[in-house]
mmCIF file of C-alpha atoms in Angstrom:
data_model
loop_
_atom_site.group_PDB
_atom_site.id
_atom_site.type_symbol
_atom_site.label_atom_id
_atom_site.label_comp_id
_atom_site.label_asym_id
_atom_site.label_seq_id
_atom_site.Cartn_x
_atom_site.Cartn_y
_atom_site.Cartn_z
ATOM 1 C CA MET Y 1 1.726 -15.088 -1.297
ATOM 2 C CA ALA Y 2 -1.576 -14.326 0.434
ATOM 3 C CA SER Y 3 -1.433 -17.948 1.886
ATOM 4 C CA ARG Y 4 -4.380 -17.008 3.854
ATOM 5 C CA LEU Y 5 -6.294 -16.578 0.515
ATOM 6 C CA ARG Y 6 -5.765 -20.131 -0.271
ATOM 7 C CA PRO Y 7 -6.847 -22.268 -2.245
ATOM 8 C CA LEU Y 8 -7.775 -18.700 -4.364
ATOM 9 C CA THR Y 9 -4.075 -17.946 -5.017
ATOM 10 C CA ASN Y 10 -2.464 -21.016 -5.468
ATOM 11 C CA ASN Y 11 -2.079 -20.143 -9.052
ATOM 12 C CA THR Y 12 -3.095 -16.490 -9.070
ATOM 13 C CA PRO Y 13 -1.800 -13.564 -7.940
ATOM 14 C CA LYS Y 14 -3.604 -11.915 -4.728
ATOM 15 C CA CYS Y 15 -4.005 -8.309 -6.837
ATOM 16 C CA LEU Y 16 -5.222 -10.685 -9.967
ATOM 17 C CA LEU Y 17 -8.264 -11.920 -8.051
ATOM 18 C CA LYS Y 18 -11.551 -10.877 -9.325
ATOM 19 C CA VAL Y 19 -14.852 -8.942 -7.549
ATOM 20 C CA GLY Y 20 -17.222 -8.592 -10.345
ATOM 21 C CA GLU Y 21 -16.032 -8.446 -13.659
ATOM 22 C CA ARG Y 22 -12.587 -7.401 -13.069
ATOM 23 C CA SER Y 23 -9.389 -7.886 -10.872
ATOM 24 C CA LEU Y 24 -8.089 -5.899 -8.045
ATOM 25 C CA LEU Y 25 -5.506 -4.509 -10.209
ATOM 26 C CA GLN Y 26 -7.666 -4.139 -12.675
ATOM 27 C CA ARG Y 27 -9.888 -1.849 -10.585
ATOM 28 C CA SER Y 28 -7.209 0.206 -8.929
ATOM 29 C CA ILE Y 29 -5.245 1.082 -12.528
ATOM 30 C CA ASP Y 30 -8.983 1.990 -14.318
ATOM 31 C CA ALA Y 31 -9.027 4.524 -10.740
ATOM 32 C CA LEU Y 32 -6.095 5.799 -11.225
ATOM 33 C CA LYS Y 33 -6.375 6.287 -15.248
ATOM 34 C CA LYS Y 34 -9.802 8.153 -14.757
ATOM 35 C CA ASN Y 35 -7.738 10.382 -12.353
ATOM 36 C CA GLY Y 36 -5.068 11.141 -15.323
ATOM 37 C CA ILE Y 37 -2.175 9.093 -14.325
ATOM 38 C CA ARG Y 38 -0.197 7.470 -17.029
ATOM 39 C CA GLU Y 39 3.028 6.371 -15.513
ATOM 40 C CA PHE Y 40 2.746 3.028 -13.253
ATOM 41 C CA VAL Y 41 5.891 1.314 -11.166
ATOM 42 C CA PHE Y 42 4.657 -2.222 -10.184
ATOM 43 C CA VAL Y 43 6.858 -3.785 -7.891
ATOM 44 C CA THR Y 44 6.219 -7.598 -7.707
ATOM 45 C CA GLY Y 45 6.703 -10.687 -6.191
ATOM 46 C CA TYR Y 46 4.744 -14.327 -6.431
ATOM 47 C CA LEU Y 47 3.837 -14.979 -9.725
ATOM 48 C CA HIS Y 48 4.956 -11.768 -11.203
ATOM 49 C CA GLU Y 49 5.057 -13.082 -14.620
ATOM 50 C CA MET Y 50 0.945 -13.328 -15.027
ATOM 51 C CA ILE Y 51 1.367 -9.436 -13.585
ATOM 52 C CA GLU Y 52 3.730 -8.338 -16.252
ATOM 53 C CA GLU Y 53 1.693 -10.266 -19.090
ATOM 54 C CA PHE Y 54 -1.964 -9.164 -17.791
ATOM 55 C CA VAL Y 55 -0.905 -5.192 -17.489
ATOM 56 C CA THR Y 56 0.972 -5.283 -20.496
ATOM 57 C CA LYS Y 57 -1.661 -6.867 -22.376
ATOM 58 C CA GLN Y 58 -4.698 -4.646 -20.980
ATOM 59 C CA TYR Y 59 -2.833 -1.538 -20.794
ATOM 60 C CA PRO Y 60 -0.732 -1.141 -23.831
ATOM 61 C CA GLU Y 61 -1.022 2.912 -23.861
ATOM 62 C CA LEU Y 62 0.126 3.117 -20.306
ATOM 63 C CA LYS Y 63 4.009 3.837 -19.355
ATOM 64 C CA CYS Y 64 4.372 0.535 -17.318
ATOM 65 C CA THR Y 65 7.696 -0.264 -14.935
ATOM 66 C CA PHE Y 66 8.172 -3.451 -13.524
ATOM 67 C CA ILE Y 67 10.472 -4.172 -10.454
ATOM 68 C CA TYR Y 68 11.128 -7.853 -9.395
ATOM 69 C CA ASN Y 69 11.599 -8.266 -5.749
ATOM 70 C CA ASP Y 70 13.041 -11.453 -5.850
ATOM 71 C CA VAL Y 71 13.325 -12.342 -2.132
ATOM 72 C CA TYR Y 72 9.536 -11.921 -1.696
ATOM 73 C CA GLU Y 73 9.088 -14.565 0.457
ATOM 74 C CA SER Y 74 11.611 -13.263 3.106
ATOM 75 C CA THR Y 75 10.667 -9.331 3.044
ATOM 76 C CA ASN Y 76 7.951 -7.217 3.596
ATOM 77 C CA ASN Y 77 6.182 -4.435 1.559
ATOM 78 C CA ILE Y 78 9.197 -2.152 2.902
ATOM 79 C CA TYR Y 79 11.716 -3.676 1.168
ATOM 80 C CA SER Y 80 9.559 -3.722 -2.514
ATOM 81 C CA LEU Y 81 9.249 0.229 -1.581
ATOM 82 C CA TRP Y 82 12.879 0.607 -1.482
ATOM 83 C CA LEU Y 83 13.163 -1.370 -4.714
ATOM 84 C CA ALA Y 84 11.347 1.565 -6.234
ATOM 85 C CA ARG Y 85 13.447 3.755 -5.295
ATOM 86 C CA PRO Y 86 15.036 4.845 -8.848
ATOM 87 C CA GLU Y 87 11.634 5.744 -9.902
ATOM 88 C CA ALA Y 88 10.064 7.527 -6.945
ATOM 89 C CA GLU Y 89 12.723 9.059 -5.105
ATOM 90 C CA GLY Y 90 12.490 12.714 -5.303
ATOM 91 C CA ASN Y 91 8.835 12.398 -7.385
ATOM 92 C CA ASP Y 92 5.500 13.549 -6.631
ATOM 93 C CA ILE Y 93 3.377 9.842 -6.202
ATOM 94 C CA LEU Y 94 0.872 7.719 -4.918
ATOM 95 C CA LEU Y 95 1.561 4.778 -3.341
ATOM 96 C CA LEU Y 96 -1.172 2.151 -3.360
ATOM 97 C CA ASP Y 97 -1.586 -0.872 -1.602
ATOM 98 C CA SER Y 98 -1.976 -4.193 -4.129
ATOM 99 C CA ASP Y 99 -4.978 -5.542 -2.062
ATOM 100 C CA LEU Y 100 -7.476 -2.936 -1.867
ATOM 101 C CA LEU Y 101 -11.021 -3.135 -3.032
ATOM 102 C CA TYR Y 102 -12.338 0.952 -3.081
ATOM 103 C CA ASP Y 103 -14.806 3.480 -4.313
ATOM 104 C CA PRO Y 104 -12.692 5.288 -7.292
ATOM 105 C CA GLN Y 105 -13.744 8.269 -5.560
ATOM 106 C CA ILE Y 106 -11.423 8.473 -2.992
ATOM 107 C CA VAL Y 107 -8.322 8.730 -5.663
ATOM 108 C CA SER Y 108 -10.018 12.012 -6.728
ATOM 109 C CA ARG Y 109 -10.369 13.152 -3.624
ATOM 110 C CA VAL Y 110 -6.550 12.483 -2.668
ATOM 111 C CA LEU Y 111 -5.502 14.103 -5.639
ATOM 112 C CA ALA Y 112 -7.720 17.179 -4.760
ATOM 113 C CA THR Y 113 -6.269 18.357 -1.551
ATOM 114 C CA SER Y 114 -3.951 20.906 -1.610
ATOM 115 C CA ASP Y 115 -1.440 19.397 0.806
ATOM 116 C CA ASP Y 116 1.815 17.623 -0.678
ATOM 117 C CA ASN Y 117 1.689 14.488 1.658
ATOM 118 C CA VAL Y 118 -1.890 13.111 2.252
ATOM 119 C CA LEU Y 119 -2.487 9.497 4.283
ATOM 120 C CA THR Y 120 -6.384 8.504 3.915
ATOM 121 C CA LEU Y 121 -8.178 6.841 6.584
ATOM 122 C CA ILE Y 122 -11.228 5.098 7.740
ATOM 123 C CA LYS Y 123 -13.033 5.288 11.187
ATOM 124 C CA HIS Y 124 -14.085 1.508 12.960
ATOM 125 C CA PRO Y 125 -13.782 -0.585 15.543
ATOM 126 C CA LEU Y 126 -9.948 -0.894 16.065
ATOM 127 C CA GLY Y 127 -7.986 -4.115 16.950
ATOM 128 C CA GLU Y 128 -4.613 -5.364 16.950
ATOM 129 C CA GLU Y 129 -4.219 -6.399 13.374
ATOM 130 C CA GLU Y 130 -4.901 -3.080 11.768
ATOM 131 C CA MET Y 131 -2.460 -0.120 10.812
ATOM 132 C CA LYS Y 132 -3.348 2.682 13.361
ATOM 133 C CA VAL Y 133 -3.205 5.999 13.095
ATOM 134 C CA VAL Y 134 -2.949 8.417 15.923
ATOM 135 C CA ILE Y 135 -2.948 12.619 14.886
ATOM 136 C CA LYS Y 136 -2.776 16.045 16.391
ATOM 137 C CA ALA Y 137 -5.421 18.347 16.131
ATOM 138 C CA ASP Y 138 -4.670 19.729 13.065
ATOM 139 C CA GLY Y 139 -4.771 16.797 11.422
ATOM 140 C CA SER Y 140 -1.065 15.336 11.136
ATOM 141 C CA ILE Y 141 -0.269 12.426 12.000
ATOM 142 C CA ILE Y 142 1.703 11.592 14.891
ATOM 143 C CA GLU Y 143 1.850 7.838 15.080
ATOM 144 C CA ILE Y 144 1.327 4.977 12.691
ATOM 145 C CA SER Y 145 1.834 1.459 13.778
ATOM 146 C CA LYS Y 146 -0.680 -1.906 14.931
ATOM 147 C CA THR Y 147 0.870 -1.761 18.373
ATOM 148 C CA CYS Y 148 -0.075 1.560 19.589
ATOM 149 C CA ASN Y 149 -3.279 2.111 21.617
ATOM 150 C CA PRO Y 150 -6.521 1.338 19.524
ATOM 151 C CA ALA Y 151 -8.015 4.019 22.218
ATOM 152 C CA ALA Y 152 -5.754 6.694 21.166
ATOM 153 C CA ALA Y 153 -6.441 6.145 17.620
ATOM 154 C CA ALA Y 154 -8.030 7.955 14.769
ATOM 155 C CA GLY Y 155 -9.024 5.050 12.643
ATOM 156 C CA GLU Y 156 -7.104 2.843 10.428
ATOM 157 C CA SER Y 157 -4.980 3.697 7.459
ATOM 158 C CA LEU Y 158 -6.664 2.295 4.309
ATOM 159 C CA GLY Y 159 -3.045 1.715 2.585
ATOM 160 C CA ILE Y 160 -3.324 5.151 -0.211
ATOM 161 C CA GLU Y 161 -0.742 7.588 0.372
ATOM 162 C CA LYS Y 162 -0.062 10.955 -1.739
ATOM 163 C CA MET Y 163 3.752 11.675 -1.452
ATOM 164 C CA GLY Y 164 5.471 15.069 -2.478
ATOM 165 C CA THR Y 165 8.841 15.572 -4.001
ATOM 166 C CA GLU Y 166 10.075 16.769 -0.721
ATOM 167 C CA TYR Y 167 8.954 13.654 1.401
ATOM 168 C CA THR Y 168 10.013 11.154 -1.051
ATOM 169 C CA SER Y 169 13.397 12.741 -0.719
ATOM 170 C CA ALA Y 170 13.619 12.564 3.290
ATOM 171 C CA LEU Y 171 11.713 9.171 2.727
ATOM 172 C CA TYR Y 172 14.306 7.274 0.737
ATOM 173 C CA LYS Y 173 17.231 8.945 2.451
ATOM 174 C CA GLU Y 174 15.720 7.373 5.702
ATOM 175 C CA LEU Y 175 15.018 4.072 3.973
ATOM 176 C CA ASP Y 176 18.741 4.072 3.025
ATOM 177 C CA ILE Y 177 19.564 3.820 6.642
ATOM 178 C CA MET Y 178 16.789 1.348 7.532
ATOM 179 C CA MET Y 179 17.591 -1.225 4.571
ATOM 180 C CA ASN Y 180 21.664 -1.047 4.633
ATOM 181 C CA ALA Y 181 23.594 0.800 7.881
ATOM 182 C CA GLU Y 182 20.397 -0.079 10.651
ATOM 183 C CA ARG Y 183 19.271 -3.362 8.365
ATOM 184 C CA TYR Y 184 19.200 -5.385 11.288
ATOM 185 C CA ILE Y 185 17.831 -4.370 14.983
ATOM 186 C CA THR Y 186 17.307 -5.845 18.404
ATOM 187 C CA SER Y 187 13.313 -6.088 19.726
ATOM 188 C CA LYS Y 188 12.523 -5.180 23.120
ATOM 189 C CA GLU Y 189 12.303 -8.982 23.738
ATOM 190 C CA GLY Y 190 15.758 -9.743 22.379
ATOM 191 C CA LYS Y 191 15.344 -10.605 18.895
ATOM 192 C CA THR Y 192 17.121 -10.022 16.237
ATOM 193 C CA ILE Y 193 14.788 -8.224 13.336
ATOM 194 C CA ASP Y 194 15.719 -7.870 9.859
ATOM 195 C CA GLN Y 195 14.106 -4.469 9.110
ATOM 196 C CA ARG Y 196 13.301 -5.875 5.211
ATOM 197 C CA ASP Y 197 10.653 -7.934 6.824
ATOM 198 C CA ILE Y 198 8.551 -4.901 8.253
ATOM 199 C CA PHE Y 199 6.014 -2.791 7.254
ATOM 200 C CA TYR Y 200 6.872 0.520 5.314
ATOM 201 C CA GLU Y 201 4.826 2.498 8.149
ATOM 202 C CA ARG Y 202 7.855 2.145 10.418
ATOM 203 C CA ALA Y 203 9.838 4.648 8.198
ATOM 204 C CA PHE Y 204 6.729 7.125 7.998
ATOM 205 C CA GLU Y 205 6.883 7.335 11.732
ATOM 206 C CA ARG Y 206 10.794 7.982 11.717
ATOM 207 C CA LEU Y 207 10.294 10.732 9.812
ATOM 208 C CA ILE Y 208 7.701 12.355 12.225
ATOM 209 C CA PRO Y 209 10.693 13.834 14.313
ATOM 210 C CA GLN Y 210 12.453 15.024 11.285
ATOM 211 C CA GLY Y 211 9.271 17.361 10.382
ATOM 212 C CA HIS Y 212 7.928 14.877 7.639
ATOM 213 C CA THR Y 213 4.230 13.736 8.312
ATOM 214 C CA TYR Y 214 1.388 13.705 6.521
ATOM 215 C CA LYS Y 215 -2.105 15.325 7.239
ATOM 216 C CA VAL Y 216 -5.186 12.615 7.634
ATOM 217 C CA LEU Y 217 -7.926 12.587 4.869
ATOM 218 C CA ASP Y 218 -11.314 11.011 6.341
ATOM 219 C CA VAL Y 219 -12.617 8.395 3.360
ATOM 220 C CA THR Y 220 -14.940 6.337 6.075
ATOM 221 C CA GLU Y 221 -17.882 7.641 4.154
ATOM 222 C CA LEU Y 222 -16.715 5.599 0.689
ATOM 223 C CA PHE Y 223 -16.745 2.476 0.272
ATOM 224 C CA SER Y 224 -13.357 0.518 0.680
ATOM 225 C CA CYS Y 225 -11.753 -3.171 1.951
ATOM 226 C CA GLU Y 226 -9.518 -4.631 2.350
ATOM 227 C CA LEU Y 227 -8.897 -8.572 1.870
ATOM 228 C CA ASP Y 228 -7.183 -10.699 3.271
ATOM 229 C CA THR Y 229 -9.006 -14.028 3.614
ATOM 230 C CA VAL Y 230 -11.494 -16.222 1.714
ATOM 231 C CA ASP Y 231 -14.338 -14.908 4.416
ATOM 232 C CA ASP Y 232 -13.140 -11.214 3.054
ATOM 233 C CA PHE Y 233 -13.691 -11.842 -0.340
ATOM 234 C CA ASN Y 234 -17.376 -13.498 0.105
ATOM 235 C CA THR Y 235 -18.418 -9.889 2.544
ATOM 236 C CA ALA Y 236 -16.707 -7.931 -0.223
ATOM 237 C CA LYS Y 237 -18.657 -9.315 -2.663
ATOM 238 C CA GLU Y 238 -22.049 -9.018 -0.709
ATOM 239 C CA LEU Y 239 -20.999 -5.675 0.279
ATOM 240 C CA ILE Y 240 -19.627 -3.987 -2.881
ATOM 241 C CA PRO Y 241 -22.204 -1.198 -4.145
ATOM 242 C CA ALA Y 242 -24.190 -2.202 -6.693
ATOM 243 C CA GLU Y 243 -22.369 0.535 -8.871
ATOM 244 C CA LEU Y 244 -19.096 -0.675 -8.299
ATOM 245 C CA TYR Y 245 -19.640 -4.174 -8.871
#
């Protein structure tokens, strides 16, 4: 719902906000199209009709599937990922957050990697808010969360991942457990947590002891930013390279 972006999102979903002449969603679709992607799955929520109308009118040549998360107000991105199971499980996929502004070369570099499972990383000073990534010497991830020690982290997860068939099969098996058998858990503080309302990176972490992890791709040198606030948007318009505007 992007409440921190109000009033910009009062009548427009976050992904349809524009930087320059194109919205965030349009920029992502264009970047993926440029790299040969023709099949898209959109998991929607807030003002979903606007997203569906925009995509179908702007990109009639693409194969598009829309999945509506009807409890988007009380769930997080892990539940939206879970809803994509019929389309994503057992398939090679790219998973992208919808609120990113980035250089299309990042998608090209991800697809060019030989590893089946790749997570993009950016390096900058870290605090509590960032989704932090801790890696081993071989570049594989051993921890990914907002709560890990910033000093131990290699950087922040950008929000673009490549997953192979083996990984997506394992991922949805784990998500099935989390969304059903273990839907409610107890925090260290004794609070009951609905696992539908957490970040999907928790599922990534649970897969690591099972032998499923990512190799990290450092894309710090390429432009990218996440847009959570009005100030973020204003800053992005100033920082985005002219050739991407």
